Short mmCIF file of C-alpha atoms in Angstrom, two decimals:
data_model
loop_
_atom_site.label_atom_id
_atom_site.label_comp_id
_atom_site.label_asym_id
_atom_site.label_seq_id
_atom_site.Cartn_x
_atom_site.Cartn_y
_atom_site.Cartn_z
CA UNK M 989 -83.62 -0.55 -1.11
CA UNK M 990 -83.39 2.79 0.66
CA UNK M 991 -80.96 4.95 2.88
CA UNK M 992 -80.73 4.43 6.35
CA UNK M 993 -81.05 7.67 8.94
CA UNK M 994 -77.69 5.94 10.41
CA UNK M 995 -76.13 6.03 7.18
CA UNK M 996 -77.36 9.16 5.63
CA UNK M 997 -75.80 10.59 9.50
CA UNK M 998 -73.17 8.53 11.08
CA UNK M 999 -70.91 7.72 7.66
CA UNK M 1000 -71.69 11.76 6.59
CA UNK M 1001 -70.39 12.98 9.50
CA UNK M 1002 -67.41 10.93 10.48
CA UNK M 1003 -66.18 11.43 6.95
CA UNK M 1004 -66.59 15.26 7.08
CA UNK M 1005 -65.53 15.88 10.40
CA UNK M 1006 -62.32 13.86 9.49
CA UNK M 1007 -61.27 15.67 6.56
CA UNK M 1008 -62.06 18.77 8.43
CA UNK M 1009 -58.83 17.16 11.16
CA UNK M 1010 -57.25 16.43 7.90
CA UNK M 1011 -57.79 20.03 6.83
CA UNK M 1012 -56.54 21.51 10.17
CA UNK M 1013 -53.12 19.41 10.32
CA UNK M 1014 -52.54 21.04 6.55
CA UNK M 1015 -52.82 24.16 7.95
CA UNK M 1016 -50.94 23.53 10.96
CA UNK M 1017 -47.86 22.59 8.99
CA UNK M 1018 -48.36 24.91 6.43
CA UNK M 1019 -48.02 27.99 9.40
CA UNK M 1020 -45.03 26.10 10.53
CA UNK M 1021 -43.17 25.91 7.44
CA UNK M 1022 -44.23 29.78 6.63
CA UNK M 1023 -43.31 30.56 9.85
CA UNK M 1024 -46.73 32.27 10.36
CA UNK M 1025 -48.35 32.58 13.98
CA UNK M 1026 -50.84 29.49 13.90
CA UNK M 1027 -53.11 32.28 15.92
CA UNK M 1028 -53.64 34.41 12.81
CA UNK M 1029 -55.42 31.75 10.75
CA UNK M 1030 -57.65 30.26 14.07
CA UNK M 1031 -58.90 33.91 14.49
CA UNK M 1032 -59.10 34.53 11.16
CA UNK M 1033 -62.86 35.42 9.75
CA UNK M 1034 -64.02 36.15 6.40
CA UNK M 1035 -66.39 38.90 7.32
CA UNK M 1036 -66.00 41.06 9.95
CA UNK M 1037 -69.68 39.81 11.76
CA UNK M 1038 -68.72 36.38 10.78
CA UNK M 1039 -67.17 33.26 13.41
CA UNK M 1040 -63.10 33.05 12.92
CA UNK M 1041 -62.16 29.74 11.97
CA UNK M 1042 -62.10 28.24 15.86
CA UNK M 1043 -65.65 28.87 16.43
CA UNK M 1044 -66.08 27.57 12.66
CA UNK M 1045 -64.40 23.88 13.90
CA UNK M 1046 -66.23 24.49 16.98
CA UNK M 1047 -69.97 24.65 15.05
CA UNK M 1048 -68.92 22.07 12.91
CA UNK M 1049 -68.62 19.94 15.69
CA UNK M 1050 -71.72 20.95 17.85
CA UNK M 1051 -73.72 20.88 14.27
CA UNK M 1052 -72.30 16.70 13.90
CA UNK M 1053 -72.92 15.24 17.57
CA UNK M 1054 -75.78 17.06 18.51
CA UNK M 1055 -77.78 16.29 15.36
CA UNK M 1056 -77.10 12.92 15.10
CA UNK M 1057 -77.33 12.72 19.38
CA UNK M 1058 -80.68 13.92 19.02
CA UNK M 1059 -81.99 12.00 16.57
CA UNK M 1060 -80.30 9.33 18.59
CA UNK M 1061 -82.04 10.22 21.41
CA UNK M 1062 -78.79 10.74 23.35
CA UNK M 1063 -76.61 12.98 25.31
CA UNK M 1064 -73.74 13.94 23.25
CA UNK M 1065 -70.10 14.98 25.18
CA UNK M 1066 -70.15 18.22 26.08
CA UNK M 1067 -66.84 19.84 24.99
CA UNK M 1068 -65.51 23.00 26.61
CA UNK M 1069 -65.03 25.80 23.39
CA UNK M 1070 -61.64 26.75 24.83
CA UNK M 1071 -59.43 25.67 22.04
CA UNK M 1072 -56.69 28.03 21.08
CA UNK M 1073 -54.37 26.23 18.95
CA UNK M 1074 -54.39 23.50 16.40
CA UNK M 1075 -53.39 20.37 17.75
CA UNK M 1076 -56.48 21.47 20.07
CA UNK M 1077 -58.91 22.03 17.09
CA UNK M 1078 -57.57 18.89 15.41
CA UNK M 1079 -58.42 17.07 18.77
CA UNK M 1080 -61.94 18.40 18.84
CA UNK M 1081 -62.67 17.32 15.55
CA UNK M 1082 -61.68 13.33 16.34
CA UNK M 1083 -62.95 13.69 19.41
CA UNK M 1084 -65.87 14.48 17.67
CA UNK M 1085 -65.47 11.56 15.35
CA UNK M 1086 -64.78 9.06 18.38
CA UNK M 1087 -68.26 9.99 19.95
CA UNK M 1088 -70.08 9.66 16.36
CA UNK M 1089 -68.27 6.30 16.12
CA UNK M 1090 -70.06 4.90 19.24
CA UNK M 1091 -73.68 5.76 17.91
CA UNK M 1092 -75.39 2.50 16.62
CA UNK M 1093 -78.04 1.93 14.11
CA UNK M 1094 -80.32 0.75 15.85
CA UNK M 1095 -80.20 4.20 18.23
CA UNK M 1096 -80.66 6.13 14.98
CA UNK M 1097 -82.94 3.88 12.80
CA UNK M 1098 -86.31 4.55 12.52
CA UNK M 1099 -85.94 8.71 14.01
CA UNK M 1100 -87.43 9.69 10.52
CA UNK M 1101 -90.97 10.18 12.09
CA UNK M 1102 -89.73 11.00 15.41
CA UNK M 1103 -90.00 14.94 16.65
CA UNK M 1104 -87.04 16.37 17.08
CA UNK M 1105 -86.74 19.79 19.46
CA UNK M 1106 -83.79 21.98 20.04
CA UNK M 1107 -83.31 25.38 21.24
CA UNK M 1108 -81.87 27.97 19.51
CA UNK M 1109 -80.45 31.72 21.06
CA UNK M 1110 -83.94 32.79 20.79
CA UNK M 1111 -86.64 30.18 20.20
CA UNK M 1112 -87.32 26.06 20.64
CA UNK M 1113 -87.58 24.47 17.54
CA UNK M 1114 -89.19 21.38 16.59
CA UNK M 1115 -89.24 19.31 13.27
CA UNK M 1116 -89.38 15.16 12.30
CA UNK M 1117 -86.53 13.68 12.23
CA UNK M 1118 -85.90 13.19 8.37
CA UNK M 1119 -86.27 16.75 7.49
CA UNK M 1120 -84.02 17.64 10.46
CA UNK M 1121 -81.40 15.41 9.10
CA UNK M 1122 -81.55 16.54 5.24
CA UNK M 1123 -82.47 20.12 5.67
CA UNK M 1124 -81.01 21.23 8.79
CA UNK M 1125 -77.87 19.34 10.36
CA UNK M 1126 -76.14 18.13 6.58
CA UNK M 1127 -76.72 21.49 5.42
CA UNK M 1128 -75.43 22.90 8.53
CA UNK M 1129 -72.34 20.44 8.74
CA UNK M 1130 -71.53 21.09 5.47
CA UNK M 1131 -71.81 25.06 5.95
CA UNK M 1132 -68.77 24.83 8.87
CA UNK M 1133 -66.78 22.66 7.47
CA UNK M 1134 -66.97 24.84 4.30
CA UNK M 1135 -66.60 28.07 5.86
CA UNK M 1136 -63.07 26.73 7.84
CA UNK M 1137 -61.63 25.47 4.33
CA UNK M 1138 -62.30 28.79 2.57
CA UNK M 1139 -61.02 30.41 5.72
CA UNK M 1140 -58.05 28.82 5.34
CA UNK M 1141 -57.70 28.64 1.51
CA UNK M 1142 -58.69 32.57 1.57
CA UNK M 1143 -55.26 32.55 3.78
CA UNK M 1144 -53.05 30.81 1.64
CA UNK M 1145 -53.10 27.17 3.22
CA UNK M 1146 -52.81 24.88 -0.49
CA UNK M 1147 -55.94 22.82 0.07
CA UNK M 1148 -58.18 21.27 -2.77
CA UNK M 1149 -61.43 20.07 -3.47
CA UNK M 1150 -60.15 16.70 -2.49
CA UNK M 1151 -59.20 17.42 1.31
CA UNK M 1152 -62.85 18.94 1.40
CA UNK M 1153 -64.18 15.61 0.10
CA UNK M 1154 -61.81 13.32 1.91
CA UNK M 1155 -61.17 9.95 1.76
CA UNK M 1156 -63.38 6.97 0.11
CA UNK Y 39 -89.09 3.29 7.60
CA UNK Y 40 -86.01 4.99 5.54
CA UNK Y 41 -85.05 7.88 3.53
CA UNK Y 42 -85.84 7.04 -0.03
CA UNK Y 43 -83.03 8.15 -2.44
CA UNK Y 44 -85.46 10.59 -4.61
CA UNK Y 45 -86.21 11.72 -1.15
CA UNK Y 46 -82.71 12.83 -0.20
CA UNK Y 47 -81.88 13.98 -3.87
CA UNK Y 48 -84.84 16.11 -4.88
CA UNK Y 49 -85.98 18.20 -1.96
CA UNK Y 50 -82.34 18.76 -0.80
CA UNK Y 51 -81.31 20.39 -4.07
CA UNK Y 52 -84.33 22.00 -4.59
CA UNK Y 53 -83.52 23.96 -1.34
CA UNK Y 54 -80.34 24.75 -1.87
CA UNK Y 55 -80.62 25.51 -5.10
CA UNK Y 56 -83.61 28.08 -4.26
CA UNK Y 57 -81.97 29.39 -1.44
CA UNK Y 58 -78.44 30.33 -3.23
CA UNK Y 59 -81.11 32.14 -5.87
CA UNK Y 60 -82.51 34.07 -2.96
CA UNK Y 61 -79.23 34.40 -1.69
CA UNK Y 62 -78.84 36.33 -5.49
CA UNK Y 63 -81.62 38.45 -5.59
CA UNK Y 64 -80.60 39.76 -2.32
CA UNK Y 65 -76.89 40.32 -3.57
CA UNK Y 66 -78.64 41.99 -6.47
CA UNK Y 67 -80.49 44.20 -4.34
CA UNK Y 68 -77.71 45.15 -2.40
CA UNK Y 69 -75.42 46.19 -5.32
CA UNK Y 70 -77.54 48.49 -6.80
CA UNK Y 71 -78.93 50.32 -3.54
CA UNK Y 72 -75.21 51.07 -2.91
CA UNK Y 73 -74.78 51.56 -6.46
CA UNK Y 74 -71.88 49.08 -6.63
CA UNK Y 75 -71.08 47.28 -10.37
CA UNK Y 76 -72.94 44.08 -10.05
CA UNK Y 77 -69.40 42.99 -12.23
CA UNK Y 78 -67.45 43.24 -8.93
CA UNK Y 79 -69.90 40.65 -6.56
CA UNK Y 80 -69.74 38.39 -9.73
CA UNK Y 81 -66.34 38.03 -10.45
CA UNK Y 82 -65.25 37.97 -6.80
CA UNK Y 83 -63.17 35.05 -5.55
CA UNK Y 84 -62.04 34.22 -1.90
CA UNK Y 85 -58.72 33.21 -3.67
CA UNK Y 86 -56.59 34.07 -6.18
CA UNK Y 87 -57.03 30.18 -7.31
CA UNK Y 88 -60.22 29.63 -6.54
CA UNK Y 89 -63.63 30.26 -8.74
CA UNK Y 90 -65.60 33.29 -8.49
CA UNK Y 91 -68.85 34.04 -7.70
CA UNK Y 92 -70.43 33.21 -11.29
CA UNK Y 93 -68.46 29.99 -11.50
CA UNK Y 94 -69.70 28.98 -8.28
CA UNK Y 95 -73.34 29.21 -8.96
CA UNK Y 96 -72.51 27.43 -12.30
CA UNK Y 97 -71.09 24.55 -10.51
CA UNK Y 98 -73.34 24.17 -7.62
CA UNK Y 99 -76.42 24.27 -10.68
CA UNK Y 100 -74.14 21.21 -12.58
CA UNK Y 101 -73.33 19.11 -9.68
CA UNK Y 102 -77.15 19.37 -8.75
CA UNK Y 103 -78.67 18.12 -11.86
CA UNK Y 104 -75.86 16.01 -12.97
CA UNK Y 105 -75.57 14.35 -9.59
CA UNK Y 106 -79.61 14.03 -9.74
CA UNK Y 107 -79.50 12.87 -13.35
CA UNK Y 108 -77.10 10.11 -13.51
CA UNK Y 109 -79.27 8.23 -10.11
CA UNK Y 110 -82.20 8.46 -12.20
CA UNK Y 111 -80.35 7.83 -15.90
CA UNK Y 112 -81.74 10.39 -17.35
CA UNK Y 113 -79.90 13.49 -19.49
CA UNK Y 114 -79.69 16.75 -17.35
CA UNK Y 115 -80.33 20.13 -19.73
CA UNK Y 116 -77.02 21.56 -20.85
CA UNK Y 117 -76.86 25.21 -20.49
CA UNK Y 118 -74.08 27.42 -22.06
CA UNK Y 119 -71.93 28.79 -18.78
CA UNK Y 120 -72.72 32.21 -20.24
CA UNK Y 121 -73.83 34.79 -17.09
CA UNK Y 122 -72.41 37.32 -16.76
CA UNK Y 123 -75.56 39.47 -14.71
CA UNK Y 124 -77.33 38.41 -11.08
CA UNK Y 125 -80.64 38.22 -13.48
CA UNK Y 126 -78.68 35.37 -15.46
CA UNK Y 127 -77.02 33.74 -12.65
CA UNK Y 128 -80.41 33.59 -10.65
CA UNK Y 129 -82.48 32.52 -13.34
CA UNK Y 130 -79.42 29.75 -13.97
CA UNK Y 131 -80.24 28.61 -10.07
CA UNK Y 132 -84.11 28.57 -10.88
CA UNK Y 133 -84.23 26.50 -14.04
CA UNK Y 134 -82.04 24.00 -11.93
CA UNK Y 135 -84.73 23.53 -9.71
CA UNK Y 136 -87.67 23.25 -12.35
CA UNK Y 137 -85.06 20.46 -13.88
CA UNK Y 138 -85.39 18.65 -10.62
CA UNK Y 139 -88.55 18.97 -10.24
CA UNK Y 140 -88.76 16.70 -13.21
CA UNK Y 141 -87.32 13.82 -11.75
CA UNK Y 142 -89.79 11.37 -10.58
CA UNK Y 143 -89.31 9.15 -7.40
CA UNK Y 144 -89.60 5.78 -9.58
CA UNK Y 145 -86.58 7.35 -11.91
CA UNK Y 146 -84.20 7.54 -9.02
CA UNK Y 147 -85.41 5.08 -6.25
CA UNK Y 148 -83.30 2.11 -6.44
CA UNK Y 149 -80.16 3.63 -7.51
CA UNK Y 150 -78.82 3.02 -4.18
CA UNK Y 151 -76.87 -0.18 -5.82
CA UNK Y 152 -76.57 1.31 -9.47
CA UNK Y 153 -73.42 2.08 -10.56
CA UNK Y 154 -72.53 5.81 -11.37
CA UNK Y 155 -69.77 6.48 -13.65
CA UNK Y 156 -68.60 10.21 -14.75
CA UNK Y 157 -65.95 11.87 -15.93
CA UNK Y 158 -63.30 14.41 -14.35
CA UNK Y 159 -60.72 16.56 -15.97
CA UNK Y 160 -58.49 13.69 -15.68
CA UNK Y 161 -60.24 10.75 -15.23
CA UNK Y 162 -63.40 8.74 -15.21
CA UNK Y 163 -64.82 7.56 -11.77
CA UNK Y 164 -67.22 5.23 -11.04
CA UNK Y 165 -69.27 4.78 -7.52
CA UNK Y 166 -72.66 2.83 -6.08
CA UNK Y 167 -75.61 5.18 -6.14
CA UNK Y 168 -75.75 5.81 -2.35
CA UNK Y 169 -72.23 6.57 -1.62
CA UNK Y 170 -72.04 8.72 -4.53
CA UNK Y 171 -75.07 10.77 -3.43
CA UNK Y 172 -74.07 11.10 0.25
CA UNK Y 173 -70.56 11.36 -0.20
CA UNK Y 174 -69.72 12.81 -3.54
CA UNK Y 175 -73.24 15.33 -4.70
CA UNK Y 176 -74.22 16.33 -1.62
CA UNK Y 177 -70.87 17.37 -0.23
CA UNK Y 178 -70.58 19.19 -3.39
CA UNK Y 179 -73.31 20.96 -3.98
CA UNK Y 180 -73.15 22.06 -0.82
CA UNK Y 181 -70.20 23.41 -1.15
CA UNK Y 182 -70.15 25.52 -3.64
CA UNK Y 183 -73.90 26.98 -2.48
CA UNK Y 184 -71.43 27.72 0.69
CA UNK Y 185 -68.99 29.22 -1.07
CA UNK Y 186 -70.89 31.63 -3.19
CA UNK Y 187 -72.69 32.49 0.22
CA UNK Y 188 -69.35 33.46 1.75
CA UNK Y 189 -68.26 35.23 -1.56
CA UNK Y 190 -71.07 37.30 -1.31
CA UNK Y 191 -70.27 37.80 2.94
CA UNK Y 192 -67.18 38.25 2.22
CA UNK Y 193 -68.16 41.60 0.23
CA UNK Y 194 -70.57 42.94 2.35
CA UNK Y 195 -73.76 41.74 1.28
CA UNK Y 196 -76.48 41.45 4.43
CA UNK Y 197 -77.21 37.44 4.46
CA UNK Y 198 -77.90 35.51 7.85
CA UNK Y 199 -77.25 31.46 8.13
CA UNK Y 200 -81.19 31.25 7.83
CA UNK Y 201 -80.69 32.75 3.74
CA UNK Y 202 -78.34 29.42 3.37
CA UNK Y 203 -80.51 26.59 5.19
CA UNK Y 204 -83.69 28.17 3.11
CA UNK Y 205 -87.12 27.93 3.85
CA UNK Y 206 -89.18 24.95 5.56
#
């Protein structure tokens, strides 16, 4: 008994990038009810040379179906970074979900060995696909979605542990 | 050919768990070249409900070996909670990883179906092996690596996304 690559990816990311929508439609009533510009918390940053929550979503996104389209050997949808508001960040992340949804096992089984390249802003990358998945998209994931709930708990949107979590 | 559950346990926490104490000694560094009280980075918090810094390393080092120690059965080291210095909090992230480093493959392969039970605040929960390690550990160790990361972003400390995914 061991751990598929489509279920260490495909069940990992669906469930993250849905409590991220999950996160986002807390956030968008909370700004309603406060009657707070939903603008302040989707530019919002924690650092001043840090990505505002939209680009956050946006990574978070990128990071989910591009890993697990390239271990897929796949072409993931290529979505247009021009969200401003929240019912569009909301829709990115399902829309992200909806794509990871259509990604079999058998596309995604057996990329443990297989090299994996990318390009970065600077340099091409290469690494097998295992180490990819464990040490470089999860951890990657899991830094986004992280960094857009603390930007948004550091702004006074009640969120827990749970919501980060999500659902079983 | 799959991931092995030792596989996506060990070396995943390891890394993290040596990255966030690089991540320290770099905080460290910084605090006392701009002769800032170490005290302030360490009891920093991105909310005024949220942990700080020193209760962030504390629970990324207990989810780590707790998470790692129920899959194999085994009894993770207790330690006391008690830093209140970057020297304390790093060597807290480095004696986490010489735990793990304990834990053979033939201790925690085959956990995938093993039931995991553990107590909360408020309740005791039970999972299988794999879901609890993908769903439940992982999330949550990353997590809180991510959110002492941020903390210490959030104050000004020089760390790039490369200081978080670690070193190959």
């Amino acid at each position: 008994m061991t751990i598929s690559m489509h279920q260490a990816t495909i069940p990992t990311f669906i469930r993250a990038l849905s409590s991220l929508a999950d996160v986002l439609e807390k956030a968008a009533a909370h700004a309603e009810a406060k009657k707070i510009d939903p603008a302040v918390f989707i530019n919002s940053r924690l650092a001043p040379d840090m990505f505002p929550l939209v680009r956050q979503v946006q990574i978070a996104s990128d990071a989910a179906k591009g890993g697990a389209a390239r271990l897929a050997q796949a072409e993931p949808p290529a979505f247009e970074d021009n969200e401003t508001t929240f019912p569009q960040l909301i829709e990115r992340a399902r829309k992200t979900v909806a794509y990871l949804e259509t990604l079999k096992p058998e596309q995604i089984d057996g990329s443990e060995e297989r090299t994996v390249t990318w390009k970065t802003r600077t340099s091409e990358k290469s690494m097998k696909g295992q180490p990819y998945l464990l040490h470089h998209v999860i951890p990657n994931v899991y830094f986004h979605v992280t960094a857009a709930y603390l930007i948004l708990r550091h702004n006074g949107v009640e969120l827990g542990k749970q919501d980060f979590l999500g659902k079983s």
